[in-house]
Amino acid sequence: MLFSEIYSAYYNTVASIISCSQKGKLDSDILYEIVKKSAFPESFMTIGSALESGKWPLIKKDYSTNIKNIPTMPLSMLQKRWLKALCNDKRIRLFVDDEVLAKLKSHLKDVEPLFTENDYYLYDKYSDGDPYEDAEYIKNFRTVIKAIHQNKKISLEYTGRFGQQKRFVCEPYKIEYSEKDDKFRIISKVKNRHSILNVARIDSCELTETSKTDDLSEEDLPDNRRTSVTLEIYDERKAMERVMLAFAHFEKSAVQISDDVYQLTLNYDSFDETELVVRVLSFGPMVKVLEPEGFRNLIQERISNQIELMKRK
């Protein structure tokens, strides 16, 4: 386990009880309320009775404590190594302020990271990932995160796919990361339409005073629907293994048709359709789309467009 059991819910619960006692605010009702909120259901009676009976000599009969220092949970070496690995990730500055990151690195300067990016190799990852160290990118990313947390809309200037600049207001629902593309995208609503925006294409953005639609959820986003595609896979050059890895995060079912032919059904949300088309095409003749017809048409359209581009060259 990455985090030792000595830093589990039991110890955090008792630490909260001791802290409350140090402030002179603890009684039997509050003690059991802390246990109820912080610990596991089966530990409701165990922790309370152990403290009140003196079996755990941390709380006195009058609910005061002899412990003077505020309880803290020092990090284990494994936790420090894990944090050091996160600090070395180029995406960390999107979530952590420079001042906090500098303090973390200073405290962990003699710690060896648990892992580095050299420990992983993604064979099909694109090389034009987002500019994670760009100051403007970081600023825009944090603004979007703040909008999501504060339930606010954002006004932004955005460069479209073909270079056209637009200014509009959107309601961000969540931010997703594509490991294959090495890019962050915003799932949002723009003028009551579902929209996917690349964070790297935002030129500038700011919070508005207007709140988002109350209780906006993924199901509320227009044009978003659950659908499926059925593929026939010819298992040459480990195609089946590579397909299962490529679509590992999708809900799916597979059946073997013959010795080297499989049928795979993938369930996905409609806003993932474009990325799914690209991934299916990457397997070439090893993968054939059986249904639905609309997905087959998207594949054919992509191939036709690519042929036209090659002719122009």
Coordinates of N, CA and C in Angstrom, one line a residue, residues 4 25 82 117 130 134 141 237 276 285 288:
S4 N 0.6 4.1 4.6 CA 0.5 3.1 5.7 C -0.8 3.2 6.4
K25 N -13.8 22.0 24.0 CA -15.1 21.9 23.4 C -15.6 20.5 23.4
W82 N 6.5 9.6 -3.1 CA 5.4 9.8 -4.0 C 5.2 11.3 -4.3
E117 N 9.1 10.1 -15.3 CA 8.5 9.9 -16.6 C 9.2 8.9 -17.4
D130 N 0.2 19.9 -24.7 CA 0.0 21.3 -24.2 C 1.2 21.9 -23.6
D134 N 4.0 27.2 -19.9 CA 3.7 28.6 -20.3 C 2.8 29.3 -19.3
F141 N -5.7 27.9 -17.2 CA -6.1 26.7 -16.6 C -6.7 26.9 -15.2
R237 N -0.3 -9.3 -35.6 CA 0.7 -8.4 -35.0 C 0.1 -7.9 -33.6
L276 N -12.5 8.7 -30.7 CA -12.7 7.3 -30.9 C -12.5 7.0 -32.4
P285 N -6.2 -1.7 -41.4 CA -7.0 -2.8 -41.8 C -7.3 -3.9 -40.8
K288 N -12.3 -3.4 -38.3 CA -13.4 -3.0 -39.2 C -14.6 -2.6 -38.4

